[in-house]
Amino acid sequence: MPLKHLLSVLLAAGLSTAAFANPYETTLKNGLRIIVKEDHRAPTAVQMVWYRIGSTDEVDGASGVAHVLEHMMFKGTPSVGPGEFNKRVAAAGGRDNAFTSRDYTAYFQQVPKEKLPDMMQLEADRMRHLNVDAKEFAQEIKVVMEERRMRTDDNPQSKLFEQMNAVAFQAHPYRRPIIGWMNDLETMTAADAKAWYDTWYVPNNAYVIITGDVDHKEVFALAEKYYAPLEGRALPVRRQQVEPAQEGTRKVTVKAPAELPVLIMGYKAPILRDIDQDVDPYALEMLASILDGHDAARFNKKLVREDKVALSAGIDYDATARGPGMIYLHGTPSEGRTVSDLEAALRAEIARVQKDGVSEQELKRAKAQLIAGQVYKLDSMFGQAMEIGQIEAVGLPYQKLDRMLDKLQKVTAADIQAVAKKYFNDDALTIGLLDPQPLDGKPRRPAVATRH
């Protein structure tokens, strides 16, 4: 997940407590939570339905089923034909889509505000009345397999990250790709998708977020009308899987047709669990911003422009997840430079922080960049819904989003130097290397999504 996206997740949808003063919430008798954020600047509304289910909840042999079910959610119900959902949203003058992650699956529509009742009716319908038709499944599983070929098998960088992830995690489900292993997709059946739907797609495993030019009381009344009649059901007990401590550097090399080598260095890192008490995740976010958060950040300035050891160099860190965390350094060496040169340069930049820390000016600039990015995000009703949805998906309360921004602003240079010393440890390091092979002359399919 790109750093800029991750930072936006950590920040509040506003710059003060007042910005989050108006979300209103109710819980229906079936367990479905309804969260409404009123924003009357434009006559539109966004509905997002989040299910607390993702690839981390899958089992070996059934990888990819969460994502496959996401595709099947557009295949109709007894009252809405296959493909009709998208057509109705478009006819209403709106847009819709869905996405599956390790930790959740979410669906959204953005429409003129007067069309919101229709969208709520559509989502409520497919929450419990989905048709998982065998013929439709047979067609859609081919679409997913092609998506895997396009996004991963034909993309050397994606293939490297997938293989590296499978090595970095040994016990935790994060070792499996979200889209699934190809063999699992080939053997998956409509019954597998139906079982996943029947088990997890229930009101008490979901929450609905609505933002825009709406009145929360009217939205709550609509929720009672469309969502309340759906029955909740007991969920299976989820066993928490703990990743064993890593006790030495791991390394994986992927050979694939490519023009340039790629290096990824992934270190095990902490995840935000207690918004008020944790310190290290915030400090790591700020370190990532100083190293790679803007054009004048250290990696771009030193490694790309000055030393010319890298064509590109970056850092990615996600402080919010249900499972364990990683912080990734990555890059491509410049012509005439080797992967070893790039690795040494990345290590040198981390060592410089460990030894000398960061300047107050750097820290001030990084904080200003984060706040500026968040001000821009406030213009998006969709972005506001995403903020609430993603933080809730990992078990953190959206009511404390402003507190997270406050904690980021209080990060000190000493905090950053401390986490640089603590977490960039070779015993917790996994190295991924793309070894470029001669291009095979075959046309490369563009890495664009089929529907996402």
Short mmCIF file of C-alpha atoms in Angstrom, two decimals:
data_model
loop_
_atom_site.label_atom_id
_atom_site.label_comp_id
_atom_site.label_asym_id
_atom_site.label_seq_id
_atom_site.Cartn_x
_atom_site.Cartn_y
_atom_site.Cartn_z
CA MET A 1 0.00 0.00 0.00
CA PRO A 2 1.55 3.36 -1.00
CA LEU A 3 2.92 5.55 1.77
CA LYS A 4 0.79 8.57 0.91
CA HIS A 5 -2.30 6.39 1.24
CA LEU A 6 -1.11 4.96 4.54
CA LEU A 7 -0.44 8.37 6.00
CA SER A 8 -3.92 9.49 5.09
CA VAL A 9 -5.34 6.50 6.97
CA LEU A 10 -3.46 7.50 10.09
CA LEU A 11 -4.60 11.10 10.01
CA ALA A 12 -7.97 12.46 10.97
CA ALA A 13 -10.57 13.46 8.43
CA GLY A 14 -10.21 16.90 9.98
CA LEU A 15 -7.55 18.90 11.71
CA SER A 16 -9.29 19.25 15.05
CA THR A 17 -11.76 17.51 17.28
CA ALA A 18 -14.48 19.65 15.72
CA ALA A 19 -13.96 18.05 12.33
CA PHE A 20 -15.17 14.74 13.72
CA ALA A 21 -17.83 16.22 16.00
CA ASN A 22 -20.71 15.39 13.70
CA PRO A 23 -20.49 11.71 12.83
CA TYR A 24 -23.66 10.14 14.18
CA GLU A 25 -23.97 6.45 14.86
CA THR A 26 -26.65 3.91 15.59
CA THR A 27 -26.69 0.13 15.78
CA LEU A 28 -29.65 -1.82 14.43
CA LYS A 29 -31.10 -4.76 16.32
CA ASN A 30 -29.42 -7.17 13.89
CA GLY A 31 -25.99 -5.78 14.87
CA LEU A 32 -25.38 -3.60 11.81
CA ARG A 33 -23.70 -0.29 12.67
CA ILE A 34 -24.70 2.82 10.71
CA ILE A 35 -22.23 5.75 10.80
CA VAL A 36 -23.25 9.06 9.19
CA LYS A 37 -20.91 12.01 8.55
CA GLU A 38 -22.86 15.05 7.39
CA ASP A 39 -21.12 17.33 4.88
CA HIS A 40 -23.40 19.76 3.10
CA ARG A 41 -20.92 21.37 0.71
CA ALA A 42 -22.14 19.48 -2.36
CA PRO A 43 -25.43 17.71 -3.17
CA THR A 44 -23.93 14.23 -3.25
CA ALA A 45 -23.77 11.23 -0.94
CA VAL A 46 -21.40 8.30 -0.51
CA GLN A 47 -22.45 4.92 0.86
CA MET A 48 -19.79 2.42 1.86
CA VAL A 49 -20.55 -1.05 3.19
CA TRP A 50 -17.61 -2.63 5.01
CA TYR A 51 -17.41 -6.32 5.89
CA ARG A 52 -14.94 -7.40 8.55
CA ILE A 53 -13.62 -10.16 6.35
CA GLY A 54 -10.56 -10.34 4.12
CA SER A 55 -7.87 -12.66 2.87
CA THR A 56 -6.43 -13.01 6.38
CA ASP A 57 -9.54 -15.02 7.30
CA GLU A 58 -9.04 -17.59 4.53
CA VAL A 59 -7.50 -21.03 4.99
CA ASP A 60 -4.82 -22.82 3.00
CA GLY A 61 -6.26 -24.26 -0.18
CA ALA A 62 -8.92 -21.57 -0.44
CA SER A 63 -6.81 -18.46 -0.94
CA GLY A 64 -8.51 -15.76 -2.98
CA VAL A 65 -12.08 -16.66 -2.04
CA ALA A 66 -12.70 -13.28 -0.34
CA HIS A 67 -11.77 -11.47 -3.55
CA VAL A 68 -13.73 -13.90 -5.73
CA LEU A 69 -16.84 -13.33 -3.62
CA GLU A 70 -16.37 -9.58 -4.08
CA HIS A 71 -16.66 -10.18 -7.84
CA MET A 72 -19.71 -12.39 -7.35
CA MET A 73 -21.48 -9.65 -5.39
CA PHE A 74 -22.23 -7.98 -8.73
CA LYS A 75 -23.87 -11.10 -10.18
CA GLY A 76 -27.38 -10.48 -8.99
CA THR A 77 -30.13 -11.42 -6.57
CA PRO A 78 -33.66 -12.70 -7.14
CA SER A 79 -34.78 -9.09 -7.69
CA VAL A 80 -31.67 -7.64 -9.43
CA GLY A 81 -30.23 -9.42 -12.45
CA PRO A 82 -26.53 -10.09 -13.17
CA GLY A 83 -24.72 -6.84 -13.93
CA GLU A 84 -27.83 -4.83 -13.15
CA PHE A 85 -26.36 -3.33 -9.97
CA ASN A 86 -23.74 -1.32 -11.89
CA LYS A 87 -26.30 -0.27 -14.50
CA ARG A 88 -28.66 1.11 -11.85
CA VAL A 89 -25.88 3.08 -10.19
CA ALA A 90 -24.83 4.52 -13.55
CA ALA A 91 -28.44 5.35 -14.42
CA ALA A 92 -28.66 7.25 -11.13
CA GLY A 93 -25.73 9.39 -12.22
CA GLY A 94 -23.30 7.74 -9.82
CA ARG A 95 -20.23 5.54 -9.69
CA ASP A 96 -19.54 2.38 -7.74
CA ASN A 97 -16.85 -0.19 -7.11
CA ALA A 98 -15.45 -2.53 -4.48
CA PHE A 99 -12.12 -3.66 -3.07
CA THR A 100 -10.73 -6.54 -1.04
CA SER A 101 -7.76 -6.27 1.31
CA ARG A 102 -6.08 -8.54 3.79
CA ASP A 103 -8.35 -7.25 6.56
CA TYR A 104 -11.68 -6.26 4.99
CA THR A 105 -13.91 -6.15 1.91
CA ALA A 106 -15.77 -2.95 1.05
CA TYR A 107 -18.32 -1.72 -1.49
CA PHE A 108 -19.27 1.85 -2.32
CA GLN A 109 -21.50 4.11 -4.39
CA GLN A 110 -21.25 7.88 -4.87
CA VAL A 111 -24.51 9.36 -6.16
CA PRO A 112 -26.67 12.48 -6.16
CA LYS A 113 -28.09 12.67 -2.66
CA GLU A 114 -31.69 12.01 -3.74
CA LYS A 115 -30.59 8.59 -5.05
CA LEU A 116 -29.19 7.40 -1.70
CA PRO A 117 -32.36 5.46 -0.74
CA ASP A 118 -32.07 3.43 -3.95
CA MET A 119 -28.42 2.62 -3.16
CA MET A 120 -29.27 1.52 0.37
CA GLN A 121 -31.98 -0.74 -0.97
CA LEU A 122 -29.57 -2.30 -3.48
CA GLU A 123 -26.86 -2.96 -0.89
CA ALA A 124 -29.31 -4.38 1.63
CA ASP A 125 -30.65 -6.71 -1.04
CA ARG A 126 -27.28 -8.25 -1.85
CA MET A 127 -26.16 -8.38 1.77
CA ARG A 128 -28.34 -11.45 2.32
CA HIS A 129 -29.96 -12.44 -0.99
CA LEU A 130 -27.05 -12.94 -3.38
CA ASN A 131 -27.33 -15.52 -6.15
CA VAL A 132 -24.12 -17.52 -6.44
CA ASP A 133 -24.97 -19.12 -9.75
CA ALA A 134 -22.63 -21.88 -10.99
CA LYS A 135 -22.59 -20.57 -14.56
CA GLU A 136 -21.89 -17.01 -13.47
CA PHE A 137 -19.16 -18.30 -11.17
CA ALA A 138 -17.53 -20.30 -13.97
CA GLN A 139 -17.27 -17.11 -16.03
CA GLU A 140 -16.13 -14.86 -13.20
CA ILE A 141 -13.41 -17.16 -11.88
CA LYS A 142 -11.81 -16.90 -15.32
CA VAL A 143 -11.88 -13.12 -14.97
CA VAL A 144 -10.13 -13.37 -11.60
CA MET A 145 -7.50 -15.74 -12.96
CA GLU A 146 -6.82 -13.33 -15.82
CA GLU A 147 -6.57 -10.52 -13.29
CA ARG A 148 -3.96 -12.55 -11.42
CA ARG A 149 -1.98 -13.13 -14.62
CA MET A 150 -2.17 -9.46 -15.51
CA ARG A 151 -1.41 -7.98 -12.10
CA THR A 152 1.07 -10.51 -10.73
CA ASP A 153 2.28 -13.24 -13.07
CA ASP A 154 3.07 -10.78 -15.87
CA ASN A 155 4.31 -8.09 -13.49
CA PRO A 156 7.83 -8.87 -12.21
CA GLN A 157 7.68 -6.34 -9.37
CA SER A 158 4.37 -7.71 -8.12
CA LYS A 159 5.67 -11.25 -8.40
CA LEU A 160 8.71 -10.29 -6.32
CA PHE A 161 6.60 -8.74 -3.59
CA GLU A 162 4.28 -11.76 -3.51
CA GLN A 163 7.19 -14.19 -3.17
CA MET A 164 8.91 -12.01 -0.59
CA ASN A 165 5.74 -11.78 1.47
CA ALA A 166 5.41 -15.57 1.45
CA VAL A 167 8.93 -15.81 2.90
CA ALA A 168 8.66 -12.96 5.40
CA PHE A 169 5.57 -14.51 7.02
CA GLN A 170 5.60 -18.20 7.81
CA ALA A 171 2.62 -18.82 10.09
CA HIS A 172 0.44 -15.74 9.70
CA PRO A 173 -2.15 -15.65 6.87
CA TYR A 174 -0.54 -12.50 5.49
CA ARG A 175 1.82 -14.86 3.69
CA ARG A 176 -0.94 -15.61 1.17
CA PRO A 177 -1.70 -13.20 -1.69
CA ILE A 178 -5.04 -11.41 -1.56
CA ILE A 179 -5.90 -12.48 -5.11
CA GLY A 180 -5.04 -16.09 -4.24
CA TRP A 181 -2.61 -18.68 -5.55
CA MET A 182 -3.44 -19.75 -9.09
CA ASN A 183 -3.96 -23.40 -8.17
CA ASP A 184 -6.48 -22.43 -5.50
CA LEU A 185 -8.39 -20.36 -8.05
CA GLU A 186 -8.35 -23.24 -10.53
CA THR A 187 -9.88 -25.63 -8.00
CA MET A 188 -12.34 -23.19 -6.40
CA THR A 189 -16.05 -23.90 -6.83
CA ALA A 190 -19.25 -21.91 -6.63
CA ALA A 191 -20.00 -23.80 -3.42
CA ASP A 192 -16.81 -22.38 -1.86
CA ALA A 193 -17.90 -18.84 -2.69
CA LYS A 194 -21.43 -19.50 -1.43
CA ALA A 195 -20.13 -20.87 1.88
CA TRP A 196 -17.95 -17.78 2.33
CA TYR A 197 -20.94 -15.52 1.65
CA ASP A 198 -23.29 -17.43 3.95
CA THR A 199 -20.74 -17.40 6.78
CA TRP A 200 -19.47 -13.83 6.73
CA TYR A 201 -21.93 -11.62 4.85
CA VAL A 202 -24.29 -10.92 7.71
CA PRO A 203 -25.32 -7.57 9.27
CA ASN A 204 -23.44 -8.17 12.53
CA ASN A 205 -20.17 -8.56 10.58
CA ALA A 206 -20.60 -5.28 8.70
CA TYR A 207 -20.95 -1.55 9.13
CA VAL A 208 -22.32 1.11 6.79
CA ILE A 209 -20.75 4.54 6.42
CA ILE A 210 -22.64 7.35 4.70
CA THR A 211 -21.12 10.77 4.10
CA GLY A 212 -22.39 13.80 2.25
CA ASP A 213 -25.34 16.15 2.02
CA VAL A 214 -27.64 14.06 4.19
CA ASP A 215 -29.56 14.30 7.44
CA HIS A 216 -28.50 11.57 9.85
CA LYS A 217 -32.03 11.07 11.19
CA GLU A 218 -33.35 10.45 7.69
CA VAL A 219 -30.50 8.05 7.00
CA PHE A 220 -31.20 6.14 10.20
CA ALA A 221 -34.86 5.83 9.15
CA LEU A 222 -33.81 4.49 5.76
CA ALA A 223 -31.48 2.02 7.45
CA GLU A 224 -34.36 0.77 9.58
CA LYS A 225 -36.43 0.32 6.43
CA TYR A 226 -33.88 -1.49 4.26
CA TYR A 227 -31.26 -3.06 6.53
CA ALA A 228 -33.10 -3.80 9.78
CA PRO A 229 -35.23 -6.66 8.33
CA LEU A 230 -32.05 -8.66 7.58
CA GLU A 231 -31.27 -11.31 10.16
CA GLY A 232 -27.95 -11.48 11.96
CA ARG A 233 -26.23 -14.77 12.69
CA ALA A 234 -23.52 -15.99 15.04
CA LEU A 235 -20.04 -15.74 13.52
CA PRO A 236 -17.37 -18.42 13.72
CA VAL A 237 -14.69 -17.90 16.35
CA ARG A 238 -11.61 -16.37 14.73
CA ARG A 239 -8.36 -17.74 16.05
CA GLN A 240 -5.61 -15.18 16.28
CA GLN A 241 -2.51 -16.47 14.53
CA VAL A 242 0.77 -15.12 15.85
CA GLU A 243 3.83 -14.93 13.62
CA PRO A 244 6.86 -16.56 15.35
CA ALA A 245 9.79 -14.28 16.03
CA GLN A 246 12.20 -14.10 13.10
CA GLU A 247 15.71 -15.21 14.03
CA GLY A 248 17.84 -14.28 11.05
CA THR A 249 17.84 -12.65 7.63
CA ARG A 250 15.77 -14.33 4.94
CA LYS A 251 16.33 -13.82 1.23
CA VAL A 252 14.37 -14.61 -1.92
CA THR A 253 15.34 -14.10 -5.55
CA VAL A 254 12.83 -13.99 -8.39
CA LYS A 255 13.97 -14.39 -11.98
CA ALA A 256 11.63 -12.84 -14.53
CA PRO A 257 11.78 -11.02 -17.87
CA ALA A 258 12.42 -7.38 -16.95
CA GLU A 259 14.55 -4.43 -17.93
CA LEU A 260 15.88 -3.54 -14.49
CA PRO A 261 16.58 -5.21 -11.13
CA VAL A 262 14.55 -4.36 -8.05
CA LEU A 263 15.53 -4.56 -4.39
CA ILE A 264 13.09 -4.76 -1.46
CA MET A 265 14.26 -4.85 2.16
CA GLY A 266 11.43 -5.65 4.56
CA TYR A 267 11.80 -5.35 8.33
CA LYS A 268 9.26 -6.54 10.89
CA ALA A 269 7.71 -3.46 12.51
CA PRO A 270 5.06 -2.65 15.12
CA ILE A 271 1.39 -2.01 14.40
CA LEU A 272 -0.75 0.61 16.10
CA ARG A 273 -2.77 -1.15 18.81
CA ASP A 274 -3.35 1.56 21.44
CA ILE A 275 -3.91 5.01 19.95
CA ASP A 276 -3.19 6.82 23.22
CA GLN A 277 -0.26 4.81 24.57
CA ASP A 278 1.70 3.72 21.49
CA VAL A 279 4.67 5.82 20.36
CA ASP A 280 6.74 3.78 17.90
CA PRO A 281 4.20 3.48 15.03
CA TYR A 282 3.83 7.25 14.92
CA ALA A 283 7.60 7.71 14.95
CA LEU A 284 8.00 5.22 12.10
CA GLU A 285 5.38 7.08 10.07
CA MET A 286 7.30 10.30 10.56
CA LEU A 287 10.61 8.62 9.69
CA ALA A 288 9.05 7.31 6.48
CA SER A 289 7.89 10.82 5.60
CA ILE A 290 11.35 12.29 6.20
CA LEU A 291 13.00 9.62 4.05
CA ASP A 292 10.43 9.49 1.24
CA GLY A 293 7.44 11.77 1.88
CA HIS A 294 8.18 14.57 -0.59
CA ASP A 295 10.52 15.60 -3.42
CA ALA A 296 13.12 16.98 -1.06
CA ALA A 297 13.07 13.90 1.20
CA ARG A 298 16.36 12.16 1.93
CA PHE A 299 16.10 9.19 -0.43
CA ASN A 300 15.25 11.25 -3.48
CA LYS A 301 17.72 14.02 -2.64
CA LYS A 302 20.70 11.85 -1.71
CA LEU A 303 20.33 8.52 -3.52
CA VAL A 304 18.64 9.65 -6.74
CA ARG A 305 19.78 13.22 -7.40
CA GLU A 306 23.14 13.57 -5.66
CA ASP A 307 24.81 10.15 -5.60
CA LYS A 308 22.85 8.81 -8.58
CA VAL A 309 23.01 5.32 -7.11
CA ALA A 310 19.28 4.79 -7.65
CA LEU A 311 16.77 5.48 -10.38
CA SER A 312 14.16 5.32 -7.64
CA ALA A 313 14.15 4.66 -3.91
CA GLY A 314 11.31 4.63 -1.42
CA ILE A 315 9.90 3.42 1.84
CA ASP A 316 6.46 2.02 2.67
CA TYR A 317 4.96 1.46 6.09
CA ASP A 318 1.39 0.64 7.14
CA ALA A 319 0.86 1.28 10.84
CA THR A 320 -2.73 0.02 10.81
CA ALA A 321 -3.57 -3.66 10.28
CA ARG A 322 -5.23 -6.55 12.03
CA GLY A 323 -2.07 -8.61 11.70
CA PRO A 324 1.70 -8.05 12.02
CA GLY A 325 3.50 -5.15 10.38
CA MET A 326 6.41 -4.58 8.02
CA ILE A 327 8.38 -1.55 6.88
CA TYR A 328 9.81 -1.80 3.37
CA LEU A 329 12.79 -0.07 1.78
CA HIS A 330 12.82 -0.50 -2.00
CA GLY A 331 14.46 0.78 -5.13
CA THR A 332 16.06 0.22 -8.53
CA PRO A 333 19.78 0.90 -9.06
CA SER A 334 20.95 3.38 -11.69
CA GLU A 335 22.69 2.22 -14.85
CA GLY A 336 26.20 1.10 -14.00
CA ARG A 337 25.28 0.52 -10.34
CA THR A 338 24.45 -2.82 -8.76
CA VAL A 339 21.82 -3.99 -6.34
CA SER A 340 24.60 -4.30 -3.77
CA ASP A 341 25.42 -0.62 -4.27
CA LEU A 342 21.78 0.28 -3.72
CA GLU A 343 21.49 -1.89 -0.62
CA ALA A 344 24.62 -0.29 0.85
CA ALA A 345 23.22 3.19 0.12
CA LEU A 346 19.86 2.42 1.75
CA ARG A 347 21.62 0.99 4.78
CA ALA A 348 23.84 4.06 4.97
CA GLU A 349 20.82 6.38 5.09
CA ILE A 350 19.27 4.39 7.93
CA ALA A 351 22.64 4.35 9.73
CA ARG A 352 22.85 8.12 9.37
CA VAL A 353 19.51 8.48 11.16
CA GLN A 354 20.61 6.00 13.82
CA LYS A 355 23.84 7.93 14.45
CA ASP A 356 22.89 11.58 13.86
CA GLY A 357 19.10 11.61 14.05
CA VAL A 358 17.00 14.04 12.01
CA SER A 359 16.91 17.82 12.11
CA GLU A 360 14.08 19.84 13.57
CA GLN A 361 13.66 21.46 10.16
CA GLU A 362 13.15 18.05 8.52
CA LEU A 363 10.68 17.07 11.20
CA LYS A 364 8.77 20.34 10.86
CA ARG A 365 8.57 19.95 7.08
CA ALA A 366 7.34 16.35 7.35
CA LYS A 367 4.59 17.35 9.78
CA ALA A 368 3.54 20.24 7.52
CA GLN A 369 3.37 17.86 4.55
CA LEU A 370 1.11 15.48 6.46
CA ILE A 371 -1.25 18.23 7.53
CA ALA A 372 -1.35 19.79 4.05
CA GLY A 373 -2.24 16.43 2.55
CA GLN A 374 -5.04 16.02 5.04
CA VAL A 375 -6.51 19.45 4.30
CA TYR A 376 -6.68 18.42 0.64
CA LYS A 377 -8.37 15.14 1.58
CA LEU A 378 -11.16 17.03 3.33
CA ASP A 379 -12.46 18.05 -0.08
CA SER A 380 -13.44 14.45 -0.77
CA MET A 381 -16.57 12.95 0.76
CA PHE A 382 -15.32 9.56 -0.40
CA GLY A 383 -12.02 10.20 1.38
CA GLN A 384 -13.81 11.02 4.62
CA ALA A 385 -15.75 7.74 4.42
CA MET A 386 -12.52 5.85 3.71
CA GLU A 387 -10.86 7.35 6.80
CA ILE A 388 -13.61 6.09 9.06
CA GLY A 389 -13.97 2.73 7.34
CA GLN A 390 -10.33 1.72 7.24
CA ILE A 391 -9.59 2.59 10.84
CA GLU A 392 -12.67 0.71 12.06
CA ALA A 393 -11.69 -2.31 9.94
CA VAL A 394 -8.53 -2.86 11.98
CA GLY A 395 -10.31 -2.53 15.31
CA LEU A 396 -9.49 1.10 16.13
CA PRO A 397 -12.27 3.63 16.90
CA TYR A 398 -12.86 6.37 14.35
CA GLN A 399 -13.67 8.72 17.23
CA LYS A 400 -9.94 8.87 17.97
CA LEU A 401 -8.76 9.86 14.51
CA ASP A 402 -8.11 13.38 15.74
CA ARG A 403 -6.05 11.93 18.59
CA MET A 404 -3.89 10.08 16.06
CA LEU A 405 -3.09 13.34 14.29
CA ASP A 406 -2.24 14.89 17.63
CA LYS A 407 0.12 12.01 18.41
CA LEU A 408 1.83 12.39 15.03
CA GLN A 409 2.38 16.08 15.67
CA LYS A 410 4.01 15.28 19.02
CA VAL A 411 6.65 12.92 17.55
CA THR A 412 10.13 14.14 18.45
CA ALA A 413 13.49 13.78 16.72
CA ALA A 414 14.55 11.55 19.62
CA ASP A 415 11.54 9.26 18.99
CA ILE A 416 12.56 8.90 15.33
CA GLN A 417 16.17 8.12 16.14
CA ALA A 418 15.04 5.53 18.69
CA VAL A 419 12.83 3.59 16.25
CA ALA A 420 15.57 3.70 13.60
CA LYS A 421 17.88 1.96 16.06
CA LYS A 422 15.23 -0.47 17.30
CA TYR A 423 13.57 -1.88 14.19
CA PHE A 424 16.14 -1.90 11.38
CA ASN A 425 17.61 -5.14 12.65
CA ASP A 426 18.99 -7.76 10.26
CA ASP A 427 17.53 -10.60 12.34
CA ALA A 428 14.07 -9.30 11.38
CA LEU A 429 14.96 -8.58 7.74
CA THR A 430 13.68 -10.24 4.57
CA ILE A 431 15.40 -9.29 1.32
CA GLY A 432 13.70 -9.64 -2.04
CA LEU A 433 15.67 -9.35 -5.28
CA LEU A 434 14.32 -9.24 -8.82
CA ASP A 435 16.95 -10.74 -11.11
CA PRO A 436 16.02 -9.44 -14.59
CA GLN A 437 16.04 -11.96 -17.40
CA PRO A 438 16.09 -11.16 -21.14
CA LEU A 439 12.77 -9.87 -22.35
CA ASP A 440 10.97 -12.65 -24.20
CA GLY A 441 9.64 -10.43 -26.98
CA LYS A 442 6.04 -11.20 -26.07
CA PRO A 443 3.72 -8.21 -25.79
CA ARG A 444 3.27 -7.25 -22.14
CA ARG A 445 -0.33 -6.81 -21.10
CA PRO A 446 -1.01 -3.47 -19.44
CA ALA A 447 -1.41 -3.72 -15.69
CA VAL A 448 -4.95 -2.35 -15.51
CA ALA A 449 -7.80 -3.77 -13.52
CA THR A 450 -10.72 -5.55 -15.14
CA ARG A 451 -13.25 -3.83 -12.90
CA HIS A 452 -11.53 -2.45 -9.80
#
